[in-house]
CSV table of C-alpha atoms in Angstrom, one decimal:
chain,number,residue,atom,x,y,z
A,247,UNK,CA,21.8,-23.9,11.9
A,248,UNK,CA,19.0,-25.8,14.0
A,249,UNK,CA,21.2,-24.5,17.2
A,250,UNK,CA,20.8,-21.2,15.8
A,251,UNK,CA,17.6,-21.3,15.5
A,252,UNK,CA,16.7,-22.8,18.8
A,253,UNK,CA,18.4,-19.7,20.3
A,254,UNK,CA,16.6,-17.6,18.6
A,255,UNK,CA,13.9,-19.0,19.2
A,256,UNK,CA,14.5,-18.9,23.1
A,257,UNK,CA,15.2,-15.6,22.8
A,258,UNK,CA,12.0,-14.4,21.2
A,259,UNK,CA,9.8,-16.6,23.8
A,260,UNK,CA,11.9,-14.3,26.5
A,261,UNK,CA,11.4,-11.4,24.8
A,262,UNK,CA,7.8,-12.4,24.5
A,263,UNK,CA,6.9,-12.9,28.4
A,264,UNK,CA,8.8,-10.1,29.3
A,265,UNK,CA,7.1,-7.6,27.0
A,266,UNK,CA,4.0,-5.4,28.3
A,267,UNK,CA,1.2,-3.8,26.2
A,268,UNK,CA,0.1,-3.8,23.6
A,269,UNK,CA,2.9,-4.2,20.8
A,270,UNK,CA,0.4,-3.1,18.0
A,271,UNK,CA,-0.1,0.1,19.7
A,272,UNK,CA,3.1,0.4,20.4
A,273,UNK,CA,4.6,0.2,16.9
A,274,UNK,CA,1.6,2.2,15.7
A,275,UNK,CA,3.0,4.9,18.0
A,276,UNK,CA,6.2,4.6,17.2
A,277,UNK,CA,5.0,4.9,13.5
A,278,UNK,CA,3.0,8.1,14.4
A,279,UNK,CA,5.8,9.7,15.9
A,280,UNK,CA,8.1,8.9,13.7
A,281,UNK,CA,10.4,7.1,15.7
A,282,UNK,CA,10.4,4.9,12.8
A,283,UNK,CA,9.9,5.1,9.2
A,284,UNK,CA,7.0,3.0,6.9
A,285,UNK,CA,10.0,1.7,5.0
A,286,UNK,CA,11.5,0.5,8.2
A,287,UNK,CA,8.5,-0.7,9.1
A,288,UNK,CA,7.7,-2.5,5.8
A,289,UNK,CA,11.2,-4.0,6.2
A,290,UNK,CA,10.8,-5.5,9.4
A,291,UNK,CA,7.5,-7.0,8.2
A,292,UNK,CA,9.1,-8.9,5.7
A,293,UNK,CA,11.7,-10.2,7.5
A,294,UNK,CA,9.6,-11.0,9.9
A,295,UNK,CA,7.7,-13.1,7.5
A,296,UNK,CA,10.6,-14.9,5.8
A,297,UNK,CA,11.1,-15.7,9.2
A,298,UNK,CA,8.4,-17.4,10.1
A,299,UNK,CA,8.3,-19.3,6.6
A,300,UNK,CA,12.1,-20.6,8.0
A,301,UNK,CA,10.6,-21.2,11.2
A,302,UNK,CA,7.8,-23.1,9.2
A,303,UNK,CA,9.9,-25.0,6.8
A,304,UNK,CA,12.4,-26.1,9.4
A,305,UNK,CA,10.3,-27.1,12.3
B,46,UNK,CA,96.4,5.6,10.7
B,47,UNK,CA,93.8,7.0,12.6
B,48,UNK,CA,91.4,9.0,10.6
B,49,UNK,CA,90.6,11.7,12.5
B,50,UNK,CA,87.9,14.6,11.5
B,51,UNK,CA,88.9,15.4,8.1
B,52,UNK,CA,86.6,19.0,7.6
B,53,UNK,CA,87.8,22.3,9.0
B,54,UNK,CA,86.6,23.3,11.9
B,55,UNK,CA,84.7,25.9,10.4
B,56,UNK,CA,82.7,23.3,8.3
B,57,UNK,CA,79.0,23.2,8.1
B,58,UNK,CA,77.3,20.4,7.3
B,59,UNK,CA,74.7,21.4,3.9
B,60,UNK,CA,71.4,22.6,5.0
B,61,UNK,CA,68.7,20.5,3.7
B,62,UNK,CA,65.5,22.5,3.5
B,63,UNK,CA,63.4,19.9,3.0
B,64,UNK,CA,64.5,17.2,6.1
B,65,UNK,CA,64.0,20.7,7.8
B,66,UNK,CA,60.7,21.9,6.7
B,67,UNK,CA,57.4,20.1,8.5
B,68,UNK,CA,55.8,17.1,6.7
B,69,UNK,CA,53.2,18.8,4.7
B,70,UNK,CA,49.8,16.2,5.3
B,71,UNK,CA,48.8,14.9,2.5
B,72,UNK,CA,45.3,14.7,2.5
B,73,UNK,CA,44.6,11.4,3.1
B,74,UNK,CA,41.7,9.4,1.1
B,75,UNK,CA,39.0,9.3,3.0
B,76,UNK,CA,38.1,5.3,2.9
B,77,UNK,CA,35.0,4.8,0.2
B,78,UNK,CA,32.1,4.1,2.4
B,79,UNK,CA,30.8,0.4,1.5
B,80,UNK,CA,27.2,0.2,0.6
B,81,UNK,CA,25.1,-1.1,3.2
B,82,UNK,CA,23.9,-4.2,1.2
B,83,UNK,CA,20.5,-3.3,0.0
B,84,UNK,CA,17.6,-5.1,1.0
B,85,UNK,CA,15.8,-6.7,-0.9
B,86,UNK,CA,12.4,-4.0,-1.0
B,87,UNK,CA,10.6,-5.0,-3.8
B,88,UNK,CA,7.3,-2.7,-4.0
B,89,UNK,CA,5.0,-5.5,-3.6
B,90,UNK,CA,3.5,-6.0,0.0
B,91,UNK,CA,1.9,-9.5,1.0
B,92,UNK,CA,-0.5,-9.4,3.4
B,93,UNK,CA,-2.5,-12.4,4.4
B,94,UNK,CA,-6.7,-11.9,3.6
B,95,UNK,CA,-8.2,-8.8,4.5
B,96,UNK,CA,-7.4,-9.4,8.0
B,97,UNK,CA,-3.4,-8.8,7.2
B,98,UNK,CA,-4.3,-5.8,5.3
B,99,UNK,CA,-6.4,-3.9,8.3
B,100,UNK,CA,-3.6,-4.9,11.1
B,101,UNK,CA,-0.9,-3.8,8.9
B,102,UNK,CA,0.6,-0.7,9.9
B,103,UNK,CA,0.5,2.8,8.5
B,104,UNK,CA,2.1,5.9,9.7
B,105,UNK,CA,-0.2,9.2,9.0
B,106,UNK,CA,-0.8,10.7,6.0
B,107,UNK,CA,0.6,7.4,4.1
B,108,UNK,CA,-1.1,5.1,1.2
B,109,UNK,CA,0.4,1.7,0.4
B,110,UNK,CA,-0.8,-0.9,-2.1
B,111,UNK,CA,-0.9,-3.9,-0.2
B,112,UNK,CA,-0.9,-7.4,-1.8
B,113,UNK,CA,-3.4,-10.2,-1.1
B,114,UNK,CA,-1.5,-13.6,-0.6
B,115,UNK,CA,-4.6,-15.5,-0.5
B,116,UNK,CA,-6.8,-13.9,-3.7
B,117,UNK,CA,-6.5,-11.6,-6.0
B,118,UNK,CA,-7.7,-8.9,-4.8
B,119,UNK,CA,-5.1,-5.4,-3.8
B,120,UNK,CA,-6.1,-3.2,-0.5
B,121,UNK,CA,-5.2,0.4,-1.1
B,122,UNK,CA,-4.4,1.4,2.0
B,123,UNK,CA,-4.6,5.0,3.4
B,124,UNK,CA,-4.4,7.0,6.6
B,125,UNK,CA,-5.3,11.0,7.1
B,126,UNK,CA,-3.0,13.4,9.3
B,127,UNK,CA,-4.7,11.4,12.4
B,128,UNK,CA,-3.6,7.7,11.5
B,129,UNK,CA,-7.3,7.3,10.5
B,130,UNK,CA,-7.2,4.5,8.1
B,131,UNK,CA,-9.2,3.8,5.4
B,132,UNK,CA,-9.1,1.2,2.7
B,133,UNK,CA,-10.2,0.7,-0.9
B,134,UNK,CA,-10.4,-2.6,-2.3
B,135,UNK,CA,-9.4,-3.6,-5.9
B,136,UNK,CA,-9.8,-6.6,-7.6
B,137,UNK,CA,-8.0,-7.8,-10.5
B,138,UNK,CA,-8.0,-10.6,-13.3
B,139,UNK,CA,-5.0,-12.4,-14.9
B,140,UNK,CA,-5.2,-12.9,-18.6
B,141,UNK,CA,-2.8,-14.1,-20.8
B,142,UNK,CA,-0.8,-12.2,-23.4
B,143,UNK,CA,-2.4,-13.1,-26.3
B,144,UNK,CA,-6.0,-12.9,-24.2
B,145,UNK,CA,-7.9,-9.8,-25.2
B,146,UNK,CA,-9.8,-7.7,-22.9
B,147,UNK,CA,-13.4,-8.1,-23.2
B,148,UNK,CA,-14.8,-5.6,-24.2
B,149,UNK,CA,-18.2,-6.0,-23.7
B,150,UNK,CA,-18.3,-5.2,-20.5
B,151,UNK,CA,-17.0,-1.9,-20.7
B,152,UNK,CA,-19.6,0.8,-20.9
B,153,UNK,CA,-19.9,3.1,-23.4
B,154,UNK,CA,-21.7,6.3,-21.8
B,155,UNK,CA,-22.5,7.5,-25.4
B,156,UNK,CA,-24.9,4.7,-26.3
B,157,UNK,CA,-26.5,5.3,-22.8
B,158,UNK,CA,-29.4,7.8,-23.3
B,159,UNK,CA,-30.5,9.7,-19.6
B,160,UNK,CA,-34.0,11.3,-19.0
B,161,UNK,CA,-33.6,14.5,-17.4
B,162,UNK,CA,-35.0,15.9,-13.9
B,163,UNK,CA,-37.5,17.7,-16.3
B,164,UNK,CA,-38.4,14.7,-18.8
B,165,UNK,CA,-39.0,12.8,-15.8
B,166,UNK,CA,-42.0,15.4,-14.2
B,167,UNK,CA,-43.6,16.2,-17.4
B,168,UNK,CA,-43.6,11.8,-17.9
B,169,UNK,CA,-45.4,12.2,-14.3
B,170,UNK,CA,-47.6,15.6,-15.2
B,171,UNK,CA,-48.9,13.4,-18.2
B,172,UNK,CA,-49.6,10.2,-16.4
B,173,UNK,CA,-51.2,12.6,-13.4
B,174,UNK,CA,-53.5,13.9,-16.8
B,175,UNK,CA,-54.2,10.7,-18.2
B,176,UNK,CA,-55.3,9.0,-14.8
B,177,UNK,CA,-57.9,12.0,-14.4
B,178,UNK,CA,-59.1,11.2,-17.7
B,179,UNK,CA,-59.6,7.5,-17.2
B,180,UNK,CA,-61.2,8.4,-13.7
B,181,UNK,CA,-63.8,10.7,-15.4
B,182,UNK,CA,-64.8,8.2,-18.0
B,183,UNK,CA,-65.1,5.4,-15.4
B,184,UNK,CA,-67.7,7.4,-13.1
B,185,UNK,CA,-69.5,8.8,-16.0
B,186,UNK,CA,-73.4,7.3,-16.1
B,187,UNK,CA,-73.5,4.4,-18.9
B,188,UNK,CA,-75.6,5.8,-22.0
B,189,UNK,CA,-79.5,5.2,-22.1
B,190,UNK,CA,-78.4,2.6,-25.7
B,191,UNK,CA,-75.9,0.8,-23.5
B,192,UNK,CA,-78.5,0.3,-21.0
B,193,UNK,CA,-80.5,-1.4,-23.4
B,194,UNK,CA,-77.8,-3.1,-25.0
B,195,UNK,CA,-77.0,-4.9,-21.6
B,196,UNK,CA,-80.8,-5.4,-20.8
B,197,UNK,CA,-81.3,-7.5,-24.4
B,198,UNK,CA,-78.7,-9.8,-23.4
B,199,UNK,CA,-80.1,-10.9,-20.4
């Protein structure tokens, strides 16, 4: 589980520095063109936040 | 004894039609698609202080309650054609069931009396006559008995 999480982890810092822009804008334009959906969007929100209460609880 | 062919030459074996005839296809079940395990979307959206509520996300022409984490207060959140976003903010109370609402401070517009455009300008076009009236008096000359009046008290 904690390995798991470490990876994760590793993975998102490297996703992190290698990402460019500005993500807000970029979701927001995805949003506007309807590349994605405000459901999919509200769902990746909360996952995103029961992530970092994991993240939170377990490190 | 060797057993040799015992049909006629002649002999046809039995046609069997149906070890003959194609293998009709039976249409096969199509496998029952699985539901994707639903997520757990509940309606409620938690955002973090008004702060959460004005980064979070809309797509155009889209209006989502969102959920203050931090008080109780809900940001109705809209956006026009453009993305343009635009937010009302509600606040709410928690009361218990047996709690009643009070009712006190609910308004009742029919107790409430309002003075008119009208009732207003005549209140003014009466005040305009009665201050002309007071002026008048005040810079009218005092009365030869007043005069005297004043001049036996000194």
């Amino acid at each position: 589980m904690m390995n798991n999480i470490m990876t994760m982890l590793q993975q998102f810092m490297q996703f992190k520095n290698n990402f460019k822009g500005n993500a807000q804008q970029q979701v927001q334009q995805m949003l506007n063109s309807g590349r994605i959906t405000q459901d999919q969007y509200n769902a990746a929100v909360k996952q995103a936040q029961q992530f970092q209460q994991m993240f939170k609880n377990k490190i | 004894m060797a057993y040799g062919n015992i049909y006629p030459a002649t002999y046809q074996p039995m046609y069997y039609p149906q070890a003959a005839m194609p293998q009709v296809t039976q249409p096969q079940p199509t496998p029952t698609q699985t539901p994707t395990p639903q997520q757990n979307q509940s309606s409620i959206v938690w955002v973090q202080g008004e702060a959460g509520a004005k980064s979070y996300l809309l797509a155009p022409n889209t209006t989502i309650p969102l959920w203050d984490s931090e008080s109780q207060t809900i940001y109705l959140k809209s956006t026009d054609g453009s993305g343009m976003p635009t937010i009302k903010y509600i606040d709410y109370t928690i009361r218990e069931a047996n709690q009643k609402v009070p009712t006190n401070k609910i308004v009742d517009n029919e107790k409430i009396s309002f003075a008119t455009k009208d009732d207003i300008e005549n209140l003014a076009e009466e005040l305009a006559d009665l201050k002309r009236r007071v002026d008048t008096i005040s810079h009218r000359p005092t009365s030869p008995r007043r005069r005297e009046a004043t001049s036996n008290d000194e």
